[in-house]
């Protein structure tokens, strides 16, 4: 199957989320999954261990083997005594052995990971997880102090470890990745993304960059769009093509090479899938363990069944597709934007309904929102009932002005920034002369849900290492049930009240635009801002390791089934179509029409809105309601902005499917003419793991400024519950 890209151009790409895409295909190949080639030895630039106090007792230290302060992997230190032993002995002949202690870390003759004993003249140094947590607030840079006793003589040595951390971070607002790196998989290897292959479906990745050179995974199949690489000419023409490289750096940039940054899954490998080629059949790439898609496109008339089938095929073949929700909370980008800006932006409410195109609607994706460094939703991050979890996206980067705000530091280009339009030009990050050379090939302005998505992909790669046979439903379950929400200790920053605003078009009636956080019928916290919360790497890895002892996790080792409401004419109205209530019940299996014999454990709920449209006069595209609102302008999106959709589950969980002033360019009559057999399925995540019986009822409420065509709506509308029966 083939999905056209001609109508989607690279001009949509903006280093946040919107871009063009290509895809085609269905089934998977039988190609075995090879292991990555061994990494080259890293280039290490550790600071020296220098004596800074006490007596000169003639002891020198060298780093024989580099460890990792963030994972607990020990450094092997070699020491040498250049003075006579007699100089250190006391009159009473006390023990003259060298004794070494550390301020933050631990010194041992035994390797804490392998149990191996050090040779004479060697010691292991490592930072236990609890010691790392107790280091100064900026624990990315540690000035370790080693105290050496030799007889009655004492010497003090300092050793600088780690890297710099600047501007805008709040301690504790993170994905809890460092503790996850201290865990071990079933092979007794530290959790680091080892043996996980990540497909980056984006602009091509610059694998010549110093932090990505060792990360490229080249599969046995050879296609033009795989690991295509970047040229300086391409970057000069449009520096936004560096987007895929920055995404890759967040996922898997090399660790302990004395360069740049460290990816969340720093031992994972990357395969670049260039989205500007039309012949990509992503679903056949069975060598991939996971795909990151920091992309999006928001038009209801971008309808591609092939793309939706492709995403389903990926999920059924246990290749998670992690996707950005978008950056349109305060941006419309459609006709009559000035009207919307007077509404949504003026009120500080959601500007765009983000389930418009086939790229956005698929229920087989894991949809990611963005968090800033202060622990709140990033200003741009779109919201919606289909969001799953939240990652770290930051704001727009430190520029030295009043509106400075931290973004994400990541890989930029292997070329010097004066060779092209530099993302960081003029910022204090680039102007700092003392650190200029070390920052040349990096950016501190990677942001958007494009940055948040690879943070979740990186955590997911750690989870996949912990449980290599994990299914997509199991990964969804693990992320949803381990993420930090507004009730998690230390995460009060996530709290927000329901958003209630007056709507002039409805006589200034107070309307709920967002319900805030709430607990669904299964006891899970959810909000349209954050989904199930901010991912927690340590908890996710631990849960993956114990999945088989968790009934709901174990149940999700197979793919769920679809059950569809079958009651006829579910929608009614008491005011000629301005307010419509729909009740959906009598659920039966989609494949065989069987009535489920037990309750359905909900994975996802979708509503088929293909038949949604407004009542027209004389079959005209515009009726009196349109004209009253728009004058001589015709914009169905503007009329749709004056529509809200709420839904309530049988358990009583009420969710906002669409809020007033959120742009939606859909019109059922037009859609059905273009795609007579098409489906327009809108998804909601928040009923996850609730229980539904065949005779239970979901209720949906429409509130509109223009009359809804009730007969047309009843001709097609239904609810599909995707889930598990016992």
XYZ file of C-alpha atoms in Angstrom:
726
model
C 0.000 0.000 0.000
C 1.130 3.504 -0.802
C 0.839 6.801 0.988
C 1.385 9.939 -1.076
C 3.688 12.674 0.135
C 3.355 15.137 -2.723
C 0.904 17.338 -0.857
C 3.096 17.437 2.245
C 6.286 19.420 1.859
C 9.438 19.962 3.817
C 8.367 23.577 4.315
C 6.194 22.309 7.172
C 9.251 21.286 9.200
C 10.233 23.858 11.854
C 12.464 22.108 14.386
C 9.458 21.465 16.574
C 7.024 18.947 15.201
C 5.318 19.723 11.886
C 6.908 18.156 8.848
C 6.213 16.071 5.793
C 6.059 12.326 5.913
C 6.132 9.322 3.657
C 5.198 5.752 4.372
C 3.805 2.692 2.738
C 3.444 -0.992 3.349
C 1.792 -3.556 5.507
C 3.426 -6.838 6.465
C 6.845 -7.505 7.989
C 9.967 -9.106 6.568
C 11.554 -12.291 7.888
C 14.976 -10.687 8.155
C 16.694 -11.771 11.383
C 17.625 -9.021 13.815
C 21.441 -8.790 13.871
C 23.362 -7.268 16.742
C 25.114 -3.909 16.423
C 28.788 -3.794 15.581
C 31.068 -3.237 18.575
C 31.556 0.415 19.449
C 35.008 1.934 18.976
C 36.931 2.829 22.101
C 35.700 6.220 23.294
C 37.890 9.266 23.439
C 38.111 10.106 27.134
C 39.171 13.455 28.496
C 39.027 13.028 32.281
C 40.384 15.754 34.490
C 43.516 14.753 36.360
C 43.527 13.635 39.976
C 45.669 16.322 41.587
C 47.013 16.781 45.105
C 45.561 19.996 46.562
C 46.266 19.712 50.289
C 48.029 17.905 53.086
C 51.541 16.522 52.868
C 53.350 15.451 49.760
C 53.544 11.758 50.562
C 54.602 10.859 47.050
C 51.386 9.151 45.924
C 50.193 9.707 42.355
C 46.982 8.525 40.738
C 46.129 7.601 37.160
C 42.802 6.500 35.667
C 43.521 3.058 34.231
C 39.939 2.292 33.153
C 37.173 4.845 32.778
C 33.983 4.230 34.698
C 30.696 6.083 34.698
C 29.645 8.311 37.561
C 25.997 8.145 36.486
C 25.569 4.372 36.326
C 27.777 3.115 39.144
C 30.222 1.518 36.713
C 33.541 1.806 38.596
C 36.682 3.628 37.575
C 39.854 1.593 37.991
C 42.480 3.808 39.609
C 46.173 2.989 39.594
C 48.272 4.539 42.319
C 52.028 4.747 42.788
C 54.144 5.652 45.820
C 57.281 7.522 44.719
C 58.669 8.194 48.230
C 60.445 5.847 50.576
C 58.143 3.872 52.781
C 60.378 4.764 55.734
C 59.318 8.424 55.449
C 55.784 7.575 56.343
C 56.371 5.166 59.218
C 55.738 6.411 62.746
C 57.881 5.772 65.810
C 55.450 3.112 67.046
C 55.408 1.460 63.620
C 51.725 1.969 62.899
C 50.235 0.343 59.843
C 51.980 1.866 56.821
C 49.431 0.744 54.166
C 47.870 3.411 51.962
C 44.247 4.119 52.901
C 42.005 6.064 50.528
C 38.540 7.500 51.198
C 36.272 9.655 49.019
C 33.885 12.477 49.925
C 31.038 11.362 47.639
C 31.910 8.005 46.164
C 33.229 4.697 47.424
C 36.782 3.281 47.246
C 37.090 -0.496 47.189
C 39.448 -3.289 46.230
C 36.399 -5.167 44.895
C 34.592 -4.307 41.653
C 30.999 -3.647 42.836
C 29.508 -4.990 39.586
C 31.585 -8.125 38.967
C 33.116 -8.946 42.350
C 36.579 -8.954 40.770
C 39.462 -8.062 43.115
C 41.809 -5.290 42.087
C 45.497 -5.996 41.563
C 48.184 -4.594 43.822
C 48.485 -0.843 43.344
C 44.933 -0.556 41.998
C 41.606 0.504 43.495
C 38.029 0.829 42.279
C 36.142 4.100 42.631
C 32.384 4.338 42.063
C 29.365 6.456 42.964
C 26.472 4.454 44.442
C 23.032 5.697 43.472
C 22.303 7.006 46.956
C 25.642 8.853 47.045
C 24.912 10.471 43.696
C 21.595 11.740 45.025
C 23.360 13.320 48.025
C 25.883 15.276 45.967
C 25.479 19.054 45.488
C 22.369 20.295 43.716
C 24.225 20.590 40.435
C 25.329 16.965 40.565
C 26.269 16.867 36.902
C 29.635 18.253 37.973
C 31.315 16.740 41.040
C 34.559 17.935 42.555
C 35.449 14.705 44.306
C 37.887 14.816 47.211
C 40.137 11.823 47.859
C 41.859 11.661 51.245
C 44.953 9.449 51.397
C 46.471 8.289 54.686
C 49.960 6.814 54.647
C 51.075 6.068 58.136
C 50.549 9.341 59.987
C 50.876 11.397 56.830
C 47.807 12.718 54.990
C 47.311 14.063 51.488
C 44.184 15.467 49.814
C 43.478 15.069 46.102
C 40.699 16.558 43.965
C 39.176 15.043 40.871
C 36.523 16.746 38.720
C 33.886 14.435 37.277
C 30.876 15.024 35.063
C 29.903 18.054 33.038
C 28.316 21.454 33.378
C 24.646 22.088 33.995
C 23.380 25.609 33.366
C 20.233 27.685 33.571
C 16.686 26.902 34.407
C 16.646 23.392 35.866
C 14.801 22.441 39.045
C 16.148 19.516 41.005
C 13.791 16.548 40.878
C 12.050 17.640 37.661
C 13.416 14.886 35.477
C 12.601 11.434 34.104
C 14.396 9.547 36.913
C 16.846 8.158 34.370
C 20.013 8.017 36.489
C 18.539 5.504 38.980
C 17.381 3.393 36.009
C 20.972 3.265 34.757
C 21.952 1.588 38.042
C 19.614 -1.350 37.399
C 20.665 -4.561 35.637
C 18.944 -6.649 32.983
C 18.567 -10.433 32.918
C 22.107 -10.755 31.516
C 23.506 -8.797 34.452
C 24.278 -5.803 32.214
C 23.549 -2.287 33.387
C 20.433 -0.745 31.852
C 21.638 1.553 29.062
C 19.613 0.667 25.947
C 22.087 -2.064 25.020
C 21.147 -4.051 21.867
C 18.096 -1.854 21.182
C 17.714 -0.530 17.617
C 15.787 2.752 17.331
C 14.368 3.963 14.029
C 14.388 7.754 13.832
C 11.661 8.637 11.334
C 12.680 12.202 10.640
C 15.077 14.267 8.588
C 18.294 12.351 7.912
C 20.726 11.907 10.783
C 24.273 13.309 10.620
C 26.170 10.176 11.646
C 29.490 11.961 11.090
C 28.841 13.945 14.255
C 31.279 13.043 17.050
C 28.479 11.996 19.426
C 26.637 9.882 16.833
C 29.471 8.178 14.905
C 29.296 5.023 16.972
C 25.502 4.963 17.019
C 24.647 4.095 13.411
C 23.061 0.712 12.810
C 23.136 -0.353 9.173
C 20.635 -3.149 8.404
C 21.250 -5.730 5.720
C 18.590 -4.196 3.478
C 19.774 -1.264 1.402
C 17.435 1.603 0.544
C 18.106 5.238 -0.348
C 16.136 6.505 2.632
C 18.066 4.438 5.227
C 21.013 6.233 6.887
C 21.156 8.709 4.015
C 23.295 11.235 5.899
C 23.509 15.022 5.518
C 25.677 17.329 3.449
C 26.714 20.874 4.278
C 24.850 22.023 1.191
C 21.590 20.579 2.548
C 22.156 22.224 5.918
C 22.973 25.592 4.353
C 19.798 25.414 2.322
C 17.655 24.755 5.430
C 19.223 24.179 8.838
C 15.979 22.638 10.125
C 17.181 19.400 8.476
C 19.328 19.005 11.619
C 16.108 18.126 13.459
C 16.673 14.359 13.111
C 20.216 14.616 14.463
C 19.068 16.504 17.554
C 16.311 13.948 18.101
C 18.894 11.146 17.831
C 21.179 12.843 20.338
C 18.433 12.897 22.970
C 17.836 9.193 22.437
C 21.310 7.726 22.113
C 24.237 10.195 22.041
C 27.468 8.505 23.060
C 28.387 8.461 26.764
C 31.837 8.793 28.327
C 33.547 9.980 25.181
C 34.534 13.352 26.605
C 32.269 15.051 24.087
C 28.948 16.860 24.173
C 25.928 15.134 25.642
C 24.693 11.719 26.739
C 21.592 10.061 25.333
C 18.997 8.532 27.633
C 19.596 5.121 26.037
C 23.277 5.796 25.352
C 24.086 2.206 24.365
C 21.204 1.973 21.878
C 21.801 2.260 18.149
C 20.041 4.429 15.573
C 18.785 3.747 12.069
C 17.809 6.906 10.236
C 14.630 6.645 8.141
C 14.471 9.744 5.959
C 10.851 10.859 5.761
C 11.265 12.762 2.502
C 11.355 9.600 0.402
C 8.129 8.151 -0.939
C 9.106 4.477 -0.962
C 9.486 3.869 2.768
C 7.707 0.750 3.970
C 8.382 1.123 7.659
C 6.402 -1.912 8.727
C 8.704 -4.300 6.862
C 11.682 -3.238 8.967
C 11.575 -6.001 11.531
C 15.130 -5.241 12.665
C 13.772 -2.188 14.511
C 12.808 -2.377 18.177
C 11.102 1.011 18.341
C 10.412 4.063 16.149
C 10.556 7.732 17.132
C 8.377 10.123 15.107
C 8.774 13.775 16.102
C 6.510 14.768 13.228
C 2.940 15.805 12.557
C 0.401 17.171 10.113
C -2.998 18.565 11.018
C -5.534 18.415 8.195
C -8.711 16.342 8.326
C -8.435 15.801 4.599
C -5.097 14.101 4.956
C -6.776 10.712 5.139
C -4.610 7.697 4.330
C -5.911 4.247 5.285
C -2.540 2.827 4.200
C -0.796 4.881 6.871
C -3.227 3.802 9.572
C -2.831 0.158 8.534
C 0.919 0.623 8.598
C 0.785 1.817 12.203
C -1.444 -1.106 13.117
C 1.027 -3.501 11.497
C 3.878 -1.989 13.504
C 1.954 -2.406 16.746
C 0.966 -5.996 15.933
C 4.631 -6.752 15.224
C 5.620 -5.193 18.569
C 7.409 -2.135 17.197
C 6.225 0.840 19.285
C 5.640 4.073 17.370
C 6.316 7.001 19.725
C 4.805 10.186 18.321
C 4.687 13.904 19.210
C 1.284 15.409 19.963
C 2.276 18.730 18.376
C 3.014 22.337 19.266
C -0.297 24.056 18.535
C -1.710 24.846 21.960
C -1.353 28.561 21.219
C -1.202 28.421 17.427
C -3.946 27.850 14.872
C -2.287 28.008 11.482
C -5.543 27.883 9.489
C -7.812 30.345 7.682
C -9.019 33.323 9.716
C -6.291 32.885 12.280
C -6.933 36.424 13.514
C -10.389 35.319 14.714
C -8.965 32.381 16.628
C -6.221 34.473 18.178
C -8.861 36.754 19.631
C -10.424 33.675 21.208
C -8.098 30.833 22.176
C -4.876 32.793 22.622
C -6.641 35.615 24.418
C -8.209 33.166 26.860
C -5.141 30.940 27.181
C -6.998 27.828 26.042
C -6.260 25.116 23.495
C -6.185 26.467 19.921
C -6.092 23.279 17.851
C -7.910 19.972 17.951
C -4.995 17.641 17.231
C -6.718 14.530 15.891
C -7.281 15.797 12.406
C -5.149 13.772 9.979
C -4.512 10.035 9.707
C -1.048 10.754 11.040
C -2.508 12.054 14.302
C -5.547 9.847 14.887
C -4.142 6.345 14.990
C -4.882 4.545 18.256
C -1.786 2.386 17.775
C 0.666 5.169 18.629
C 2.050 6.365 21.959
C 1.339 10.116 21.923
C 3.713 12.394 23.863
C 3.318 15.899 25.300
C 6.069 18.243 26.528
C 7.174 19.368 30.007
C 9.335 22.415 30.709
C 12.218 22.614 33.184
C 9.955 24.015 35.909
C 7.746 20.935 35.881
C 4.794 22.358 33.961
C 3.321 21.773 30.512
C 5.449 23.540 27.920
C 3.621 26.624 26.658
C 3.307 25.298 23.106
C 2.489 21.658 23.892
C -0.840 20.595 22.419
C -3.367 18.812 24.596
C -6.065 16.240 24.026
C -7.795 13.136 25.273
C -5.571 10.932 23.078
C -2.299 11.927 24.782
C -0.561 9.048 26.583
C 2.404 10.404 28.577
C 4.686 13.425 28.868
C 8.434 13.821 28.252
C 10.910 16.678 28.655
C 10.696 19.267 25.877
C 11.607 22.522 27.621
C 10.716 25.948 26.331
C 12.682 28.030 23.791
C 16.235 28.191 25.094
C 18.346 30.584 27.110
C 18.787 33.857 25.242
C 19.865 36.108 28.109
C 16.637 38.115 28.049
C 13.662 38.290 30.393
C 11.897 35.528 28.474
C 14.825 33.125 28.794
C 13.757 29.552 29.412
C 15.594 26.267 29.298
C 15.272 24.029 26.251
C 17.128 20.743 25.678
C 20.847 20.434 24.954
C 21.540 18.019 22.119
C 23.543 17.258 19.006
C 23.434 19.849 16.222
C 25.879 19.317 13.324
C 29.398 18.116 12.617
C 29.967 21.363 10.724
C 30.992 24.577 12.445
C 27.952 26.778 13.172
C 29.320 29.702 11.161
C 28.856 27.492 8.059
C 25.042 27.684 8.138
C 22.121 29.362 9.939
C 23.039 28.485 13.517
C 20.129 27.648 15.834
C 22.007 29.272 18.752
C 23.396 32.363 17.036
C 23.657 35.298 19.405
C 22.701 33.423 22.570
C 24.849 33.388 25.735
C 25.327 29.659 25.103
C 27.228 30.408 21.903
C 28.873 33.622 23.153
C 30.516 32.063 26.228
C 34.181 32.211 25.197
C 35.413 29.871 27.940
C 33.159 27.072 26.672
C 32.834 28.034 23.020
C 34.929 25.232 21.545
C 33.162 22.497 23.490
C 29.760 23.750 22.357
C 30.445 24.311 18.661
C 28.723 21.146 17.455
C 25.804 21.271 19.900
C 22.637 23.236 20.563
C 20.809 24.220 23.723
C 17.671 25.190 21.781
C 16.193 21.823 20.839
C 12.627 21.985 22.107
C 9.012 21.240 21.306
C 7.197 17.956 21.529
C 9.879 16.978 19.016
C 12.307 16.974 21.957
C 9.878 15.440 24.443
C 9.130 12.469 22.184
C 12.723 11.140 21.987
C 12.977 11.471 25.766
C 10.107 8.980 26.033
C 11.630 6.867 23.255
C 14.912 6.786 25.168
C 13.172 5.631 28.345
C 11.233 3.064 26.298
C 14.528 1.733 24.909
C 15.689 1.142 28.497
C 12.433 -0.719 29.144
C 12.926 -2.844 26.016
C 16.412 -3.839 27.182
C 14.894 -4.912 30.496
C 12.192 -6.960 28.726
C 13.254 -7.726 25.119
C 10.033 -9.640 24.363
C 7.810 -6.748 25.406
C 4.678 -6.065 23.353
C 3.362 -2.630 22.428
C 0.333 -2.992 24.754
C 2.702 -3.953 27.582
C 4.888 -0.900 26.969
C 1.798 1.324 26.958
C 0.680 -0.260 30.235
C 4.085 0.163 31.870
C 4.391 3.824 30.876
C 0.827 4.635 31.945
C 1.058 2.981 35.352
C 4.524 4.222 36.380
C 4.458 7.862 35.268
C 4.472 10.713 37.785
C 1.148 12.532 38.145
C -0.146 15.449 40.189
C -0.462 13.284 43.306
C 3.084 11.897 43.122
C 5.243 13.315 45.961
C 7.520 16.033 44.597
C 5.362 16.667 41.519
C 2.944 19.306 42.763
C 4.087 21.438 39.806
C 1.809 19.313 37.604
C -1.308 20.393 39.470
C -3.775 22.642 37.684
C -7.416 23.441 38.173
C -10.167 22.794 35.647
C -10.066 25.463 32.951
C -13.387 27.379 32.969
C -13.974 30.372 30.679
C -16.946 32.400 29.530
C -17.956 32.018 25.882
C -19.420 35.200 24.327
C -21.033 33.254 21.489
C -23.173 31.472 24.107
C -24.286 34.606 25.985
C -21.068 34.580 28.043
C -21.984 31.267 29.607
C -19.203 29.646 31.666
C -17.866 26.563 29.900
C -15.344 23.936 30.965
C -12.451 23.840 28.511
C -10.434 21.243 30.430
C -11.324 19.091 33.435
C -7.816 19.112 34.902
C -6.603 15.952 36.592
C -9.112 13.256 37.501
C -9.106 9.600 38.508
C -10.706 7.239 36.002
C -12.879 4.262 36.888
C -9.812 2.022 37.133
C -8.022 4.285 39.629
C -5.543 5.850 37.175
C -4.890 9.604 37.199
C -5.255 11.320 33.823
C -5.393 14.790 32.305
C -5.605 16.169 28.771
C -2.454 18.184 29.509
C -0.175 15.343 30.627
C -1.894 12.047 29.833
C -1.013 9.583 32.578
C 1.901 11.778 33.639
C 5.636 12.338 33.242
C 7.524 9.142 32.486
C 9.607 7.648 35.296
C 12.465 5.570 33.886
C 13.382 3.656 37.030
C 9.809 2.651 37.841
C 9.166 1.707 34.208
C 12.240 -0.533 34.014
C 11.399 -2.189 37.331
C 7.805 -2.813 36.238
C 9.007 -4.294 32.944
C 11.159 -6.764 34.858
C 8.123 -7.778 36.922
C 5.553 -7.701 34.129
C 4.832 -11.430 34.294
C 3.740 -11.134 37.933
C 1.315 -8.299 37.089
C -2.019 -9.638 35.821
C -2.846 -6.647 33.609
C 0.675 -6.518 32.192
C 0.736 -10.250 31.524
C -2.658 -10.043 29.813
C -1.192 -7.552 27.337
C 1.288 -9.997 25.838
C -1.318 -10.441 23.069
C -3.006 -7.820 20.895
C -6.447 -6.520 21.991
C -9.726 -6.975 20.085
C -12.326 -4.465 18.890
C -15.921 -4.325 20.142
C -18.383 -1.936 18.505
C -21.661 -0.436 19.715
C -24.598 -1.739 17.672
C -27.643 0.169 18.951
C -29.367 2.160 16.191
C -30.145 5.887 16.243
C -28.077 6.506 19.375
C -28.286 10.337 19.175
C -31.170 12.622 20.180
C -31.714 16.359 20.599
C -34.299 18.444 22.444
C -33.396 21.748 20.741
C -33.261 20.955 17.028
C -29.584 19.986 16.973
C -27.774 22.633 18.997
C -27.300 20.165 21.837
C -27.061 16.483 20.961
C -26.769 13.516 23.331
C -25.651 10.092 22.064
C -25.786 6.830 24.012
C -23.775 3.855 22.802
C -24.414 0.301 23.998
C -24.913 -3.314 22.832
C -21.225 -3.964 22.139
C -20.291 -6.857 19.857
C -17.037 -8.114 18.389
C -16.101 -6.360 15.152
C -14.729 -9.475 13.462
C -17.417 -12.019 14.311
C -20.244 -9.915 15.795
C -20.162 -12.003 18.938
C -21.312 -10.526 22.240
C -18.448 -10.592 24.756
C -19.118 -13.154 27.475
C -17.167 -11.191 30.084
C -16.256 -7.590 30.823
C -13.887 -5.798 28.464
C -10.644 -4.480 29.963
C -10.338 -1.215 28.004
C -7.189 -0.490 26.009
C -8.604 2.367 23.946
C -11.935 3.939 23.031
C -12.602 5.478 19.597
C -15.620 7.317 18.187
C -16.498 7.133 14.502
C -17.417 10.725 13.577
C -17.490 10.169 9.813
C -21.162 11.193 9.697
C -20.783 14.389 11.747
C -21.977 17.486 9.863
C -24.119 20.577 10.272
C -27.666 21.035 9.051
C -27.778 22.918 5.747
C -30.511 25.042 4.158
C -31.466 23.995 0.633
C -28.460 21.660 0.481
C -26.226 24.718 0.492
C -22.760 24.482 1.967
C -23.553 27.587 4.014
C -26.756 28.015 5.990
C -28.039 30.952 7.996
C -25.986 29.980 11.040
C -22.762 30.082 9.084
C -23.621 33.443 7.603
C -24.544 34.931 10.958
C -21.164 33.964 12.386
C -18.937 34.599 9.424
C -20.602 37.274 7.368
C -19.328 36.667 3.857
C -16.545 34.332 4.910
C -16.842 30.579 4.619
C -14.651 28.654 7.020
C -15.957 25.408 8.437
C -13.002 25.429 10.818
C -14.314 28.571 12.467
C -17.768 27.051 12.929
C -16.142 23.919 14.311
C -14.305 26.080 16.828
C -17.709 26.806 18.335
C -18.260 23.123 19.059
C -17.440 21.094 22.128
C -17.632 17.326 22.603
C -17.735 15.604 25.988
C -17.878 11.897 26.720
C -18.666 9.856 29.843
C -17.766 6.208 30.348
C -20.005 3.623 32.064
C -17.801 4.091 35.137
C -18.656 7.795 35.232
C -15.311 9.123 33.941
C -16.007 12.363 32.087
C -13.543 13.574 29.474
C -13.214 16.543 27.166
C -12.876 15.184 23.630
C -12.947 18.648 22.009
C -13.112 22.064 23.627
C -14.540 25.317 22.301
C -12.143 27.417 20.200
C -9.974 24.419 19.277
C -9.716 24.448 15.498
C -11.057 21.471 13.553
C -11.374 21.605 9.770
C -13.655 18.548 9.460
C -17.025 18.501 7.672
C -18.727 15.152 7.277
C -20.479 15.829 3.954
C -17.200 16.831 2.336
C -15.292 13.946 3.891
C -17.789 11.350 2.657
C -17.654 12.765 -0.867
C -13.875 12.524 -0.885
C -13.690 9.128 0.867
C -17.010 7.256 0.524
C -15.763 4.310 2.553
C -13.556 6.287 4.901
C -13.505 6.167 8.687
C -12.826 9.145 10.922
C -12.036 7.604 14.303
C -11.356 10.009 17.184
C -9.538 8.445 20.140
C -9.494 8.901 23.874
C -7.005 7.359 26.298
C -8.478 8.143 29.677
C -10.779 5.111 30.084
C -7.700 2.887 30.069
C -8.130 -0.380 32.060
C -11.722 0.468 33.018
C -14.173 -2.461 32.788
C -17.051 -2.380 30.287
C -19.765 -4.983 29.719
C -21.651 -5.466 26.452
C -24.770 -3.785 27.854
C -22.973 -0.792 29.414
C -23.466 2.697 27.976
C -21.048 5.406 26.880
C -22.609 8.876 26.664
C -21.453 11.642 24.332
C -22.628 15.263 24.383
C -22.261 17.785 21.555
C -22.753 21.513 22.150
C -22.757 23.614 18.972
C -23.499 27.139 17.788
C -24.859 25.718 14.529
C -27.440 22.938 14.215
C -26.011 19.434 13.905
C -27.541 17.215 11.214
C -29.044 14.583 13.508
C -30.245 12.201 10.790
C -26.864 12.169 9.125
C -25.086 11.729 12.466
C -27.222 8.708 13.366
C -26.493 7.055 10.027
C -22.952 6.148 10.983
C -21.816 7.210 14.464
C -20.623 4.464 16.830
C -18.084 3.735 19.555
C -15.313 1.153 19.245
C -13.856 -0.275 22.459
C -10.461 -1.865 21.966
C -9.659 -4.227 24.823
C -9.362 -7.646 26.433
C -11.917 -10.175 27.625
C -11.175 -12.952 30.097
